[in-house]
Amino acid sequence: EDKVVQSPLSLVVHEGDTVTLNCSYEVTNFRSLLWYKQEKKAPTFLFMLTSSGIEKKSGRLSSILDKKELFSILNITATQTGDSAVYLCAVGYGNKLVFGAGTILRVKS
Amino acid sequence: KAGVTQTPRYLIKTRGQQVTLSCSPISGHRSVSWYQQTPGQGLQFLFEYFSETQRNKGNFPGRFSGRQFSNSRSEMNVSTLELGDSALYLCASSLYWTGEGKNIQYFGAGTRLSVL
């Protein structure tokens, strides 16, 4: 059975801290790994990773994939209160995605 | 460019009834996927449509069905509602079914279904 495990389940940090969110997976047909941020309702797209070892970066957020060890990390540097959200990791083939349970991040001012 | 639009935003039904949810994808997107999100199970894949054809299906009972129209708009239907069907139903659209970068899924705000 396809499985995506995220850790930690929740995290509380102070503004300015750096956080690392983890995602490990076991899927039968891997093509891509995606990260989403969910604040209220709609998950918003952050990154798509398909190749191992290539870091994707967007502002203070970055992510990397290790296809040999079957995991990915999402880093957020200099956290802000606006980063408070649930971060979702999803893997799969085509548009059939298997999601992890998410990491709840709370950034305190 | 307008995002993914889901209607209605909220819905209250009673057990045994049926419900139809609607999703309008981003203009130009041809693939639409549906997900169910609950506190206990998280986000679970229901099915995906591309060019009016169901491409993939998740592990949900036959009470859950969907379709896609020629303009890529999609509907999902749940018949004989059960209390456990209460959830946020999310729709996501992408340009294509597969292909690096072309199948990034963009989500709508969802329909919150409550079954009483």
mmCIF file of C-alpha atoms in Angstrom:
data_model
loop_
_atom_site.group_PDB
_atom_site.id
_atom_site.type_symbol
_atom_site.label_atom_id
_atom_site.label_comp_id
_atom_site.label_asym_id
_atom_site.label_seq_id
_atom_site.Cartn_x
_atom_site.Cartn_y
_atom_site.Cartn_z
ATOM 1 C CA GLU A 1 0.000 0.000 0.000
ATOM 2 C CA ASP A 2 1.309 3.447 -0.940
ATOM 3 C CA LYS A 3 2.369 5.465 2.081
ATOM 4 C CA VAL A 4 3.607 8.995 2.750
ATOM 5 C CA VAL A 5 4.781 9.880 6.250
ATOM 6 C CA GLN A 6 5.464 13.419 7.384
ATOM 7 C CA SER A 7 7.280 14.511 10.500
ATOM 8 C CA PRO A 8 6.964 16.192 12.831
ATOM 9 C CA LEU A 9 3.169 16.242 13.056
ATOM 10 C CA SER A 10 3.294 19.702 14.582
ATOM 11 C CA LEU A 11 5.856 22.315 15.363
ATOM 12 C CA VAL A 12 5.898 25.641 17.220
ATOM 13 C CA VAL A 13 8.753 28.050 16.529
ATOM 14 C CA HIS A 14 9.522 31.732 16.994
ATOM 15 C CA GLU A 15 9.800 34.254 14.205
ATOM 16 C CA GLY A 16 13.239 34.154 12.654
ATOM 17 C CA ASP A 17 13.817 30.459 13.357
ATOM 18 C CA THR A 18 14.678 27.968 10.614
ATOM 19 C CA VAL A 19 12.532 24.851 10.303
ATOM 20 C CA THR A 20 12.960 21.570 8.463
ATOM 21 C CA LEU A 21 9.938 19.479 7.572
ATOM 22 C CA ASN A 22 10.366 15.860 6.580
ATOM 23 C CA CYS A 23 8.546 13.611 4.156
ATOM 24 C CA SER A 24 9.312 9.932 3.559
ATOM 25 C CA TYR A 25 7.441 7.750 1.108
ATOM 26 C CA GLU A 26 6.833 4.259 -0.159
ATOM 27 C CA VAL A 27 4.863 4.235 -3.389
ATOM 28 C CA THR A 28 4.761 1.688 -6.170
ATOM 29 C CA ASN A 29 4.860 4.157 -9.018
ATOM 30 C CA PHE A 30 6.784 7.314 -8.178
ATOM 31 C CA ARG A 31 7.005 10.117 -10.687
ATOM 32 C CA SER A 32 7.004 13.282 -8.615
ATOM 33 C CA LEU A 33 6.840 14.682 -5.109
ATOM 34 C CA LEU A 34 4.936 17.875 -4.392
ATOM 35 C CA TRP A 35 4.768 20.234 -1.434
ATOM 36 C CA TYR A 36 1.681 22.302 -0.665
ATOM 37 C CA LYS A 37 0.820 24.882 1.986
ATOM 38 C CA GLN A 38 -2.724 24.820 3.378
ATOM 39 C CA GLU A 39 -3.880 27.784 5.443
ATOM 40 C CA LYS A 40 -7.650 27.936 5.319
ATOM 41 C CA LYS A 41 -9.091 25.785 2.602
ATOM 42 C CA ALA A 42 -7.237 25.474 -0.702
ATOM 43 C CA PRO A 43 -3.767 23.890 -0.608
ATOM 44 C CA THR A 44 -1.408 26.193 -2.510
ATOM 45 C CA PHE A 45 1.411 24.741 -4.581
ATOM 46 C CA LEU A 46 4.991 25.238 -3.398
ATOM 47 C CA PHE A 47 7.310 22.811 -5.207
ATOM 48 C CA MET A 48 7.370 19.830 -7.510
ATOM 49 C CA LEU A 49 10.450 17.588 -7.393
ATOM 50 C CA THR A 50 11.192 14.782 -9.785
ATOM 51 C CA SER A 51 14.985 14.515 -9.833
ATOM 52 C CA SER A 52 17.133 13.489 -6.945
ATOM 53 C CA GLY A 53 19.592 15.944 -5.430
ATOM 54 C CA ILE A 54 18.371 19.057 -7.196
ATOM 55 C CA GLU A 55 17.285 21.774 -4.792
ATOM 56 C CA LYS A 56 14.254 23.852 -5.623
ATOM 57 C CA LYS A 57 14.192 27.310 -4.088
ATOM 58 C CA SER A 58 11.647 30.065 -3.760
ATOM 59 C CA GLY A 59 12.513 32.954 -1.492
ATOM 60 C CA ARG A 60 12.937 31.622 2.040
ATOM 61 C CA LEU A 61 11.635 28.170 1.116
ATOM 62 C CA SER A 62 13.672 25.370 -0.380
ATOM 63 C CA SER A 63 13.214 21.667 -0.928
ATOM 64 C CA ILE A 64 15.271 18.702 -2.007
ATOM 65 C CA LEU A 65 14.493 15.118 -2.932
ATOM 66 C CA ASP A 66 16.506 11.955 -2.244
ATOM 67 C CA LYS A 67 15.109 9.183 -4.448
ATOM 68 C CA LYS A 68 17.550 6.600 -3.134
ATOM 69 C CA GLU A 69 16.515 7.071 0.499
ATOM 70 C CA LEU A 70 12.905 7.914 -0.467
ATOM 71 C CA PHE A 71 12.516 11.199 1.320
ATOM 72 C CA SER A 72 12.287 14.910 0.869
ATOM 73 C CA ILE A 73 12.773 17.902 3.133
ATOM 74 C CA LEU A 74 11.235 21.345 3.064
ATOM 75 C CA ASN A 75 13.265 24.118 4.672
ATOM 76 C CA ILE A 76 11.918 27.475 5.724
ATOM 77 C CA THR A 77 14.447 30.056 6.849
ATOM 78 C CA ALA A 78 13.765 33.261 8.803
ATOM 79 C CA THR A 79 10.218 32.139 9.562
ATOM 80 C CA GLN A 80 7.401 34.680 9.738
ATOM 81 C CA THR A 81 3.949 34.460 11.312
ATOM 82 C CA GLY A 82 2.530 34.211 7.797
ATOM 83 C CA ASP A 83 4.276 30.858 7.429
ATOM 84 C CA SER A 84 1.867 29.369 9.979
ATOM 85 C CA ALA A 85 -0.046 26.679 8.088
ATOM 86 C CA VAL A 86 -0.290 22.962 7.421
ATOM 87 C CA TYR A 87 2.416 21.789 5.028
ATOM 88 C CA LEU A 88 1.429 18.816 2.911
ATOM 89 C CA CYS A 89 3.687 16.428 1.044
ATOM 90 C CA ALA A 90 2.255 14.349 -1.811
ATOM 91 C CA VAL A 91 3.787 11.747 -4.107
ATOM 92 C CA GLY A 92 2.469 9.831 -7.049
ATOM 93 C CA TYR A 93 2.106 9.229 -10.717
ATOM 94 C CA GLY A 94 0.355 11.628 -13.014
ATOM 95 C CA ASN A 95 -2.484 13.205 -11.149
ATOM 96 C CA LYS A 96 -3.061 10.419 -8.659
ATOM 97 C CA LEU A 97 -1.423 11.805 -5.545
ATOM 98 C CA VAL A 98 -0.989 10.173 -2.172
ATOM 99 C CA PHE A 99 -0.806 12.765 0.590
ATOM 100 C CA GLY A 100 0.858 12.650 3.961
ATOM 101 C CA ALA A 101 -1.031 13.745 7.061
ATOM 102 C CA GLY A 102 0.718 17.109 7.025
ATOM 103 C CA THR A 103 2.878 19.085 9.437
ATOM 104 C CA ILE A 104 1.152 21.846 11.394
ATOM 105 C CA LEU A 105 3.550 24.768 11.715
ATOM 106 C CA ARG A 106 2.846 27.614 14.091
ATOM 107 C CA VAL A 107 5.179 30.606 14.111
ATOM 108 C CA LYS A 108 4.941 32.799 17.207
ATOM 109 C CA SER A 109 5.810 36.488 17.104
ATOM 110 C CA LYS B 1 -6.469 34.265 -14.550
ATOM 111 C CA ALA B 2 -9.258 32.819 -12.436
ATOM 112 C CA GLY B 3 -8.375 29.907 -10.197
ATOM 113 C CA VAL B 4 -10.235 26.673 -9.648
ATOM 114 C CA THR B 5 -13.835 27.390 -8.706
ATOM 115 C CA GLN B 6 -15.927 25.009 -6.664
ATOM 116 C CA THR B 7 -19.623 25.321 -5.962
ATOM 117 C CA PRO B 8 -21.343 25.305 -3.634
ATOM 118 C CA ARG B 9 -18.965 26.233 -0.820
ATOM 119 C CA TYR B 10 -21.116 24.693 1.893
ATOM 120 C CA LEU B 11 -23.760 22.024 1.812
ATOM 121 C CA ILE B 12 -25.878 20.327 4.446
ATOM 122 C CA LYS B 13 -27.632 17.075 3.593
ATOM 123 C CA THR B 14 -29.278 14.240 5.474
ATOM 124 C CA ARG B 15 -28.417 10.555 5.375
ATOM 125 C CA GLY B 16 -29.709 8.763 2.319
ATOM 126 C CA GLN B 17 -29.806 11.841 0.110
ATOM 127 C CA GLN B 18 -27.555 12.407 -2.850
ATOM 128 C CA VAL B 19 -25.406 15.408 -3.677
ATOM 129 C CA THR B 20 -23.669 16.886 -6.714
ATOM 130 C CA LEU B 21 -20.610 19.096 -6.432
ATOM 131 C CA SER B 22 -19.223 21.206 -9.239
ATOM 132 C CA CYS B 23 -15.709 22.218 -10.242
ATOM 133 C CA SER B 24 -14.589 24.661 -12.910
ATOM 134 C CA PRO B 25 -10.876 24.275 -13.660
ATOM 135 C CA ILE B 26 -8.375 26.996 -14.467
ATOM 136 C CA SER B 27 -8.875 28.119 -18.048
ATOM 137 C CA GLY B 28 -6.942 25.841 -20.382
ATOM 138 C CA HIS B 29 -6.553 23.040 -17.854
ATOM 139 C CA ARG B 30 -7.848 19.715 -19.089
ATOM 140 C CA SER B 31 -7.332 17.455 -16.097
ATOM 141 C CA VAL B 32 -9.521 17.567 -13.001
ATOM 142 C CA SER B 33 -8.951 15.510 -9.862
ATOM 143 C CA TRP B 34 -11.137 15.170 -6.790
ATOM 144 C CA TYR B 35 -10.029 14.606 -3.202
ATOM 145 C CA GLN B 36 -11.783 14.068 0.104
ATOM 146 C CA GLN B 37 -10.233 15.676 3.184
ATOM 147 C CA THR B 38 -11.197 14.616 6.707
ATOM 148 C CA PRO B 39 -9.436 15.151 10.040
ATOM 149 C CA GLY B 40 -8.954 11.404 10.483
ATOM 150 C CA GLN B 41 -7.887 10.331 6.995
ATOM 151 C CA GLY B 42 -6.353 13.498 5.583
ATOM 152 C CA LEU B 43 -6.485 14.103 1.843
ATOM 153 C CA GLN B 44 -7.540 11.058 -0.128
ATOM 154 C CA PHE B 45 -7.710 10.746 -3.901
ATOM 155 C CA LEU B 46 -11.163 10.033 -5.319
ATOM 156 C CA PHE B 47 -10.732 10.107 -9.103
ATOM 157 C CA GLU B 48 -9.278 12.031 -11.996
ATOM 158 C CA TYR B 49 -10.693 13.005 -15.367
ATOM 159 C CA PHE B 50 -8.884 14.029 -18.498
ATOM 160 C CA SER B 51 -10.607 14.745 -21.806
ATOM 161 C CA GLU B 52 -13.908 13.490 -20.383
ATOM 162 C CA THR B 53 -12.372 10.112 -19.481
ATOM 163 C CA GLN B 54 -11.737 8.793 -15.998
ATOM 164 C CA ARG B 55 -7.989 8.132 -15.868
ATOM 165 C CA ASN B 56 -7.515 7.078 -12.274
ATOM 166 C CA LYS B 57 -9.723 6.042 -9.410
ATOM 167 C CA GLY B 58 -9.082 5.837 -5.680
ATOM 168 C CA ASN B 59 -10.425 3.334 -3.168
ATOM 169 C CA PHE B 60 -13.882 4.704 -2.615
ATOM 170 C CA PRO B 61 -17.200 2.878 -2.942
ATOM 171 C CA GLY B 62 -19.295 3.099 -6.079
ATOM 172 C CA ARG B 63 -21.547 5.658 -4.388
ATOM 173 C CA PHE B 64 -18.891 8.189 -5.385
ATOM 174 C CA SER B 65 -18.914 8.988 -9.071
ATOM 175 C CA GLY B 66 -17.900 11.795 -11.341
ATOM 176 C CA ARG B 67 -17.881 13.071 -14.847
ATOM 177 C CA GLN B 68 -16.218 15.689 -16.971
ATOM 178 C CA PHE B 69 -17.766 17.786 -19.687
ATOM 179 C CA SER B 70 -16.288 18.877 -22.993
ATOM 180 C CA ASN B 71 -15.367 22.276 -21.512
ATOM 181 C CA SER B 72 -13.343 20.446 -18.800
ATOM 182 C CA ARG B 73 -15.764 21.351 -16.028
ATOM 183 C CA SER B 74 -16.347 18.423 -13.713
ATOM 184 C CA GLU B 75 -18.984 17.226 -11.306
ATOM 185 C CA MET B 76 -18.852 14.615 -8.625
ATOM 186 C CA ASN B 77 -21.869 12.872 -7.215
ATOM 187 C CA VAL B 78 -22.323 11.027 -3.962
ATOM 188 C CA SER B 79 -25.438 8.905 -3.649
ATOM 189 C CA THR B 80 -27.038 7.472 -0.514
ATOM 190 C CA LEU B 81 -25.098 9.771 1.780
ATOM 191 C CA GLU B 82 -23.674 8.413 5.022
ATOM 192 C CA LEU B 83 -22.569 10.326 8.109
ATOM 193 C CA GLY B 84 -18.959 9.425 7.283
ATOM 194 C CA ASP B 85 -19.181 11.305 4.005
ATOM 195 C CA SER B 86 -18.997 14.597 5.915
ATOM 196 C CA ALA B 87 -15.783 16.163 4.673
ATOM 197 C CA LEU B 88 -14.152 18.900 2.668
ATOM 198 C CA TYR B 89 -14.199 17.922 -0.995
ATOM 199 C CA LEU B 90 -11.380 19.480 -2.958
ATOM 200 C CA CYS B 91 -11.022 19.712 -6.687
ATOM 201 C CA ALA B 92 -7.691 20.270 -8.406
ATOM 202 C CA SER B 93 -6.903 21.026 -12.030
ATOM 203 C CA SER B 94 -3.776 20.717 -14.134
ATOM 204 C CA LEU B 95 -2.824 21.284 -17.745
ATOM 205 C CA TYR B 96 -2.305 17.658 -18.584
ATOM 206 C CA TRP B 97 -2.555 14.251 -17.016
ATOM 207 C CA THR B 98 1.207 13.691 -16.982
ATOM 208 C CA GLY B 99 4.431 15.340 -18.063
ATOM 209 C CA GLU B 100 6.912 17.122 -15.819
ATOM 210 C CA GLY B 101 5.661 20.517 -14.836
ATOM 211 C CA LYS B 102 2.473 20.089 -16.823
ATOM 212 C CA ASN B 103 0.631 18.105 -14.181
ATOM 213 C CA ILE B 104 1.059 20.431 -11.203
ATOM 214 C CA GLN B 105 -2.325 20.381 -9.533
ATOM 215 C CA TYR B 106 -3.897 23.647 -8.396
ATOM 216 C CA PHE B 107 -6.643 23.356 -5.837
ATOM 217 C CA GLY B 108 -9.959 25.054 -5.369
ATOM 218 C CA ALA B 109 -11.260 26.224 -1.982
ATOM 219 C CA GLY B 110 -13.413 23.130 -1.632
ATOM 220 C CA THR B 111 -16.993 22.268 -0.793
ATOM 221 C CA ARG B 112 -17.705 21.582 2.875
ATOM 222 C CA LEU B 113 -20.313 18.813 3.032
ATOM 223 C CA SER B 114 -22.079 18.062 6.292
ATOM 224 C CA VAL B 115 -24.281 14.983 6.470
ATOM 225 C CA LEU B 116 -26.787 14.941 9.332
#
